[in-house]
PDB file of N, CA and C in Angstrom:
ATOM      1  N   MET A   1       5.146 -16.660 -25.920  1.00 78.00           N
ATOM      2  CA  MET A   1       4.482 -17.010 -24.604  1.00 78.00           C
ATOM      3  C   MET A   1       3.327 -17.948 -24.887  1.00 78.00           C
ATOM      4  N   ASN A   2       3.373 -19.236 -24.202  1.00 89.00           N
ATOM      5  CA  ASN A   2       2.190 -19.976 -24.280  1.00 89.00           C
ATOM      6  C   ASN A   2       1.397 -19.864 -23.134  1.00 89.00           C
ATOM      7  N   ILE A   3       0.258 -20.631 -23.081  1.00 87.00           N
ATOM      8  CA  ILE A   3      -0.600 -20.581 -21.987  1.00 87.00           C
ATOM      9  C   ILE A   3      -0.015 -21.032 -20.740  1.00 87.00           C
ATOM     10  N   SER A   4       0.745 -22.128 -20.726  1.00 86.00           N
ATOM     11  CA  SER A   4       1.283 -22.641 -19.495  1.00 86.00           C
ATOM     12  C   SER A   4       2.097 -21.506 -18.803  1.00 86.00           C
ATOM     13  N   GLU A   5       2.942 -20.782 -19.513  1.00 89.00           N
ATOM     14  CA  GLU A   5       3.839 -19.738 -19.049  1.00 89.00           C
ATOM     15  C   GLU A   5       3.075 -18.570 -18.412  1.00 89.00           C
ATOM     16  N   LEU A   6       1.921 -18.284 -19.126  1.00 91.00           N
ATOM     17  CA  LEU A   6       1.019 -17.218 -18.600  1.00 91.00           C
ATOM     18  C   LEU A   6       0.297 -17.726 -17.266  1.00 91.00           C
ATOM     19  N   LEU A   7      -0.018 -18.989 -17.232  1.00 90.00           N
ATOM     20  CA  LEU A   7      -0.608 -19.533 -15.864  1.00 90.00           C
ATOM     21  C   LEU A   7       0.379 -19.434 -14.827  1.00 90.00           C
ATOM     22  N   PHE A   8       1.705 -19.807 -15.165  1.00 92.00           N
ATOM     23  CA  PHE A   8       2.773 -19.751 -14.058  1.00 92.00           C
ATOM     24  C   PHE A   8       2.886 -18.308 -13.537  1.00 92.00           C
ATOM     25  N   ILE A   9       3.011 -17.350 -14.489  1.00 93.00           N
ATOM     26  CA  ILE A   9       3.158 -15.934 -14.172  1.00 93.00           C
ATOM     27  C   ILE A   9       1.996 -15.449 -13.240  1.00 93.00           C
ATOM     28  N   ALA A  10       0.704 -15.812 -13.744  1.00 92.00           N
ATOM     29  CA  ALA A  10      -0.383 -15.338 -12.963  1.00 92.00           C
ATOM     30  C   ALA A  10      -0.419 -16.064 -11.616  1.00 92.00           C
ATOM     31  N   SER A  11      -0.121 -17.267 -11.474  1.00 94.00           N
ATOM     32  CA  SER A  11      -0.154 -17.933 -10.144  1.00 94.00           C
ATOM     33  C   SER A  11       0.840 -17.387  -9.193  1.00 94.00           C
ATOM     34  N   MET A  12       2.107 -17.044  -9.730  1.00 94.00           N
ATOM     35  CA  MET A  12       3.179 -16.422  -8.853  1.00 94.00           C
ATOM     36  C   MET A  12       2.678 -15.149  -8.338  1.00 94.00           C
ATOM     37  N   ILE A  13       2.136 -14.336  -9.275  1.00 94.00           N
ATOM     38  CA  ILE A  13       1.773 -12.991  -8.893  1.00 94.00           C
ATOM     39  C   ILE A  13       0.690 -13.031  -7.784  1.00 94.00           C
ATOM     40  N   THR A  14      -0.335 -13.905  -8.039  1.00 95.00           N
ATOM     41  CA  THR A  14      -1.384 -13.951  -6.966  1.00 95.00           C
ATOM     42  C   THR A  14      -0.940 -14.409  -5.697  1.00 95.00           C
ATOM     43  N   LEU A  15      -0.055 -15.447  -5.613  1.00 93.00           N
ATOM     44  CA  LEU A  15       0.465 -16.037  -4.489  1.00 93.00           C
ATOM     45  C   LEU A  15       1.336 -15.032  -3.668  1.00 93.00           C
ATOM     46  N   ILE A  16       2.083 -14.370  -4.461  1.00 95.00           N
ATOM     47  CA  ILE A  16       3.107 -13.441  -3.799  1.00 95.00           C
ATOM     48  C   ILE A  16       2.156 -12.210  -3.151  1.00 95.00           C
ATOM     49  N   VAL A  17       1.167 -11.798  -3.907  1.00 94.00           N
ATOM     50  CA  VAL A  17       0.310 -10.793  -3.303  1.00 94.00           C
ATOM     51  C   VAL A  17      -0.424 -11.290  -2.103  1.00 94.00           C
ATOM     52  N   GLY A  18      -0.886 -12.579  -2.175  1.00 93.00           N
ATOM     53  CA  GLY A  18      -1.576 -13.181  -1.077  1.00 93.00           C
ATOM     54  C   GLY A  18      -0.740 -13.369   0.179  1.00 93.00           C
ATOM     55  N   PHE A  19       0.475 -13.681  -0.047  1.00 95.00           N
ATOM     56  CA  PHE A  19       1.487 -13.885   1.162  1.00 95.00           C
ATOM     57  C   PHE A  19       1.756 -12.455   1.690  1.00 95.00           C
ATOM     58  N   VAL A  20       2.001 -11.495   0.860  1.00 95.00           N
ATOM     59  CA  VAL A  20       2.162 -10.237   1.396  1.00 95.00           C
ATOM     60  C   VAL A  20       1.027  -9.645   2.253  1.00 95.00           C
ATOM     61  N   GLY A  21      -0.232 -10.013   1.829  1.00 92.00           N
ATOM     62  CA  GLY A  21      -1.443  -9.780   2.668  1.00 92.00           C
ATOM     63  C   GLY A  21      -1.396 -10.464   3.983  1.00 92.00           C
ATOM     64  N   VAL A  22      -0.900 -11.664   4.034  1.00 93.00           N
ATOM     65  CA  VAL A  22      -0.797 -12.527   5.271  1.00 93.00           C
ATOM     66  C   VAL A  22       0.168 -11.778   6.153  1.00 93.00           C
ATOM     67  N   VAL A  23       1.347 -11.232   5.652  1.00 94.00           N
ATOM     68  CA  VAL A  23       2.265 -10.498   6.413  1.00 94.00           C
ATOM     69  C   VAL A  23       1.662  -9.265   6.854  1.00 94.00           C
ATOM     70  N   MET A  24       0.821  -8.502   6.128  1.00 91.00           N
ATOM     71  CA  MET A  24       0.147  -7.386   6.624  1.00 91.00           C
ATOM     72  C   MET A  24      -0.858  -7.623   7.594  1.00 91.00           C
ATOM     73  N   ILE A  25      -1.528  -8.782   7.711  1.00 90.00           N
ATOM     74  CA  ILE A  25      -2.443  -9.072   8.810  1.00 90.00           C
ATOM     75  C   ILE A  25      -1.712  -9.377   9.980  1.00 90.00           C
ATOM     76  N   ILE A  26      -0.482 -10.042   9.942  1.00 92.00           N
ATOM     77  CA  ILE A  26       0.370 -10.288  11.206  1.00 92.00           C
ATOM     78  C   ILE A  26       0.888  -8.865  11.743  1.00 92.00           C
ATOM     79  N   VAL A  27       1.255  -7.981  10.785  1.00 91.00           N
ATOM     80  CA  VAL A  27       1.667  -6.640  11.281  1.00 91.00           C
ATOM     81  C   VAL A  27       0.533  -5.947  11.991  1.00 91.00           C
ATOM     82  N   LEU A  28      -0.651  -5.951  11.340  1.00 87.00           N
ATOM     83  CA  LEU A  28      -1.762  -5.181  11.949  1.00 87.00           C
ATOM     84  C   LEU A  28      -2.064  -5.773  13.292  1.00 87.00           C
ATOM     85  N   GLY A  29      -1.967  -7.099  13.484  1.00 87.00           N
ATOM     86  CA  GLY A  29      -2.178  -7.776  14.749  1.00 87.00           C
ATOM     87  C   GLY A  29      -1.195  -7.325  15.778  1.00 87.00           C
ATOM     88  N   LEU A  30       0.110  -7.254  15.375  1.00 90.00           N
ATOM     89  CA  LEU A  30       1.179  -6.783  16.252  1.00 90.00           C
ATOM     90  C   LEU A  30       0.937  -5.354  16.651  1.00 90.00           C
ATOM     91  N   MET A  31       0.618  -4.543  15.781  1.00 88.00           N
ATOM     92  CA  MET A  31       0.223  -3.243  16.077  1.00 88.00           C
ATOM     93  C   MET A  31      -0.942  -3.070  17.089  1.00 88.00           C
ATOM     94  N   ASP A  32      -1.926  -3.894  17.025  1.00 86.00           N
ATOM     95  CA  ASP A  32      -2.929  -3.852  17.930  1.00 86.00           C
ATOM     96  C   ASP A  32      -2.488  -4.246  19.288  1.00 86.00           C
ATOM     97  N   LEU A  33      -1.629  -5.294  19.329  1.00 88.00           N
ATOM     98  CA  LEU A  33      -1.136  -5.708  20.616  1.00 88.00           C
ATOM     99  C   LEU A  33      -0.269  -4.593  21.315  1.00 88.00           C
ATOM    100  N   MET A  34       0.509  -3.817  20.494  1.00 90.00           N
ATOM    101  CA  MET A  34       1.296  -2.702  21.058  1.00 90.00           C
ATOM    102  C   MET A  34       0.457  -1.371  21.162  1.00 90.00           C
ATOM    103  N   HIS A  35      -0.843  -1.407  20.920  1.00 85.00           N
ATOM    104  CA  HIS A  35      -1.795  -0.280  20.961  1.00 85.00           C
ATOM    105  C   HIS A  35      -1.294   0.826  20.176  1.00 85.00           C
ATOM    106  N   ILE A  36      -0.821   0.447  18.938  1.00 83.00           N
ATOM    107  CA  ILE A  36      -0.473   1.627  17.943  1.00 83.00           C
ATOM    108  C   ILE A  36      -1.674   1.691  17.058  1.00 83.00           C
ATOM    109  N   GLN A  37      -2.259   2.949  16.990  1.00 82.00           N
ATOM    110  CA  GLN A  37      -3.362   3.214  16.215  1.00 82.00           C
ATOM    111  C   GLN A  37      -3.020   3.839  14.826  1.00 82.00           C
ATOM    112  N   LEU A  38      -3.726   3.308  13.764  1.00 77.00           N
ATOM    113  CA  LEU A  38      -3.562   3.843  12.502  1.00 77.00           C
ATOM    114  C   LEU A  38      -4.518   5.079  12.383  1.00 77.00           C
ATOM    115  N   ARG A  39      -4.153   5.925  11.443  1.00 80.00           N
ATOM    116  CA  ARG A  39      -5.085   7.024  11.150  1.00 80.00           C
ATOM    117  C   ARG A  39      -6.211   6.496  10.153  1.00 80.00           C
ATOM    118  N   VAL A  40      -6.029   5.410   9.495  1.00 76.00           N
ATOM    119  CA  VAL A  40      -7.090   4.853   8.620  1.00 76.00           C
ATOM    120  C   VAL A  40      -7.665   3.647   9.195  1.00 76.00           C
ATOM    121  N   GLN A  41      -8.932   3.418   9.252  1.00 80.00           N
ATOM    122  CA  GLN A  41      -9.561   2.228   9.761  1.00 80.00           C
ATOM    123  C   GLN A  41      -9.478   1.212   8.653  1.00 80.00           C
ATOM    124  N   VAL A  42      -9.136  -0.017   8.964  1.00 78.00           N
ATOM    125  CA  VAL A  42      -9.017  -1.242   8.088  1.00 78.00           C
ATOM    126  C   VAL A  42     -10.084  -2.165   8.411  1.00 78.00           C
ATOM    127  N   ASP A  43     -10.970  -2.469   7.414  1.00 82.00           N
ATOM    128  CA  ASP A  43     -12.040  -3.388   7.558  1.00 82.00           C
ATOM    129  C   ASP A  43     -11.369  -4.811   7.468  1.00 82.00           C
ATOM    130  N   ARG A  44     -11.176  -5.415   8.621  1.00 83.00           N
ATOM    131  CA  ARG A  44     -10.268  -6.667   8.739  1.00 83.00           C
ATOM    132  C   ARG A  44     -11.052  -7.811   8.084  1.00 83.00           C
ATOM    133  N   LYS A  45     -12.346  -7.921   8.218  1.00 88.00           N
ATOM    134  CA  LYS A  45     -13.154  -9.089   7.751  1.00 88.00           C
ATOM    135  C   LYS A  45     -12.990  -9.012   6.158  1.00 88.00           C
ATOM    136  N   LYS A  46     -13.094  -7.941   5.576  1.00 90.00           N
ATOM    137  CA  LYS A  46     -13.189  -7.813   4.128  1.00 90.00           C
ATOM    138  C   LYS A  46     -11.693  -8.061   3.600  1.00 90.00           C
ATOM    139  N   TYR A  47     -10.622  -7.542   4.400  1.00 89.00           N
ATOM    140  CA  TYR A  47      -9.311  -7.803   3.993  1.00 89.00           C
ATOM    141  C   TYR A  47      -8.941  -9.166   4.098  1.00 89.00           C
ATOM    142  N   ILE A  48      -9.286  -9.850   5.207  1.00 91.00           N
ATOM    143  CA  ILE A  48      -8.921 -11.403   5.265  1.00 91.00           C
ATOM    144  C   ILE A  48      -9.655 -12.152   4.194  1.00 91.00           C
ATOM    145  N   ARG A  49     -10.975 -11.772   3.861  1.00 93.00           N
ATOM    146  CA  ARG A  49     -11.610 -12.504   2.775  1.00 93.00           C
ATOM    147  C   ARG A  49     -10.894 -12.348   1.570  1.00 93.00           C
ATOM    148  N   ASN A  50     -10.463 -11.150   1.096  1.00 93.00           N
ATOM    149  CA  ASN A  50      -9.703 -10.954  -0.099  1.00 93.00           C
ATOM    150  C   ASN A  50      -8.443 -11.617  -0.185  1.00 93.00           C
ATOM    151  N   ILE A  51      -7.769 -11.749   1.037  1.00 94.00           N
ATOM    152  CA  ILE A  51      -6.375 -12.556   1.088  1.00 94.00           C
ATOM    153  C   ILE A  51      -6.752 -13.947   0.868  1.00 94.00           C
ATOM    154  N   ILE A  52      -7.765 -14.453   1.420  1.00 94.00           N
ATOM    155  CA  ILE A  52      -8.077 -15.894   1.265  1.00 94.00           C
ATOM    156  C   ILE A  52      -8.471 -16.165  -0.241  1.00 94.00           C
ATOM    157  N   ILE A  53      -9.153 -15.360  -0.827  1.00 94.00           N
ATOM    158  CA  ILE A  53      -9.618 -15.458  -2.194  1.00 94.00           C
ATOM    159  C   ILE A  53      -8.311 -15.468  -3.083  1.00 94.00           C
ATOM    160  N   LEU A  54      -7.376 -14.447  -2.830  1.00 94.00           N
ATOM    161  CA  LEU A  54      -6.122 -14.462  -3.579  1.00 94.00           C
ATOM    162  C   LEU A  54      -5.259 -15.723  -3.462  1.00 94.00           C
ATOM    163  N   LEU A  55      -5.131 -16.237  -2.226  1.00 94.00           N
ATOM    164  CA  LEU A  55      -4.500 -17.439  -2.010  1.00 94.00           C
ATOM    165  C   LEU A  55      -5.097 -18.702  -2.723  1.00 94.00           C
ATOM    166  N   VAL A  56      -6.453 -18.763  -2.682  1.00 95.00           N
ATOM    167  CA  VAL A  56      -7.074 -19.969  -3.311  1.00 95.00           C
ATOM    168  C   VAL A  56      -6.949 -19.845  -4.777  1.00 95.00           C
ATOM    169  N   VAL A  57      -7.117 -18.558  -5.419  1.00 95.00           N
ATOM    170  CA  VAL A  57      -7.045 -18.491  -6.799  1.00 95.00           C
ATOM    171  C   VAL A  57      -5.555 -18.813  -7.239  1.00 95.00           C
ATOM    172  N   GLY A  58      -4.603 -18.311  -6.448  1.00 94.00           N
ATOM    173  CA  GLY A  58      -3.200 -18.620  -6.827  1.00 94.00           C
ATOM    174  C   GLY A  58      -2.923 -20.089  -6.831  1.00 94.00           C
ATOM    175  N   GLY A  59      -3.508 -20.855  -5.713  1.00 93.00           N
ATOM    176  CA  GLY A  59      -3.443 -22.203  -5.698  1.00 93.00           C
ATOM    177  C   GLY A  59      -4.022 -22.949  -6.916  1.00 93.00           C
ATOM    178  N   LEU A  60      -5.117 -22.461  -7.322  1.00 94.00           N
ATOM    179  CA  LEU A  60      -5.870 -23.057  -8.454  1.00 94.00           C
ATOM    180  C   LEU A  60      -5.074 -22.869  -9.692  1.00 94.00           C
ATOM    181  N   LEU A  61      -4.481 -21.640  -9.784  1.00 93.00           N
ATOM    182  CA  LEU A  61      -3.710 -21.385 -11.079  1.00 93.00           C
ATOM    183  C   LEU A  61      -2.493 -22.198 -11.153  1.00 93.00           C
ATOM    184  N   SER A  62      -1.922 -22.334  -9.978  1.00 93.00           N
ATOM    185  CA  SER A  62      -0.532 -23.219  -9.955  1.00 93.00           C
ATOM    186  C   SER A  62      -0.932 -24.647 -10.157  1.00 93.00           C
ATOM    187  N   THR A  63      -2.030 -25.079  -9.629  1.00 92.00           N
ATOM    188  CA  THR A  63      -2.500 -26.511  -9.955  1.00 92.00           C
ATOM    189  C   THR A  63      -2.797 -26.705 -11.509  1.00 92.00           C
ATOM    190  N   ALA A  64      -3.463 -25.679 -12.031  1.00 91.00           N
ATOM    191  CA  ALA A  64      -3.671 -25.782 -13.525  1.00 91.00           C
ATOM    192  C   ALA A  64      -2.427 -25.765 -14.196  1.00 91.00           C
ATOM    193  N   TYR A  65      -1.380 -24.992 -13.762  1.00 91.00           N
ATOM    194  CA  TYR A  65      -0.130 -24.913 -14.470  1.00 91.00           C
ATOM    195  C   TYR A  65       0.540 -26.403 -14.401  1.00 91.00           C
ATOM    196  N   LEU A  66       0.615 -26.975 -13.185  1.00 89.00           N
ATOM    197  CA  LEU A  66       1.147 -28.248 -13.046  1.00 89.00           C
ATOM    198  C   LEU A  66       0.545 -29.313 -13.843  1.00 89.00           C
ATOM    199  N   MET A  67      -0.828 -29.095 -13.995  1.00 91.00           N
ATOM    200  CA  MET A  67      -1.537 -30.136 -14.824  1.00 91.00           C
ATOM    201  C   MET A  67      -1.144 -30.100 -16.249  1.00 91.00           C
ATOM    202  N   MET A  68      -0.853 -28.844 -16.686  1.00 86.00           N
ATOM    203  CA  MET A  68      -0.559 -28.745 -18.152  1.00 86.00           C
ATOM    204  C   MET A  68       0.920 -29.094 -18.471  1.00 86.00           C
ATOM    205  N   LYS A  69       1.819 -29.119 -17.362  1.00 77.00           N
ATOM    206  CA  LYS A  69       3.072 -29.473 -17.690  1.00 77.00           C
ATOM    207  C   LYS A  69       3.320 -30.881 -17.963  1.00 77.00           C
TER     208      LYS A  69
END
């Protein structure tokens, strides 16, 4: 395994986790609209900030991978 393959794997993992987080934000928003309460409180600001960080890091890693190719 060389560095470009590791960059590709890391970028795909971070992007997939980021997009799963976006789906979770959408699901939480729909649950709020339907007045479904969770037993656990979710700090949305921190959650959204972490998702944005994951998407940006995934984008940077995939850009670095494409630059190396």
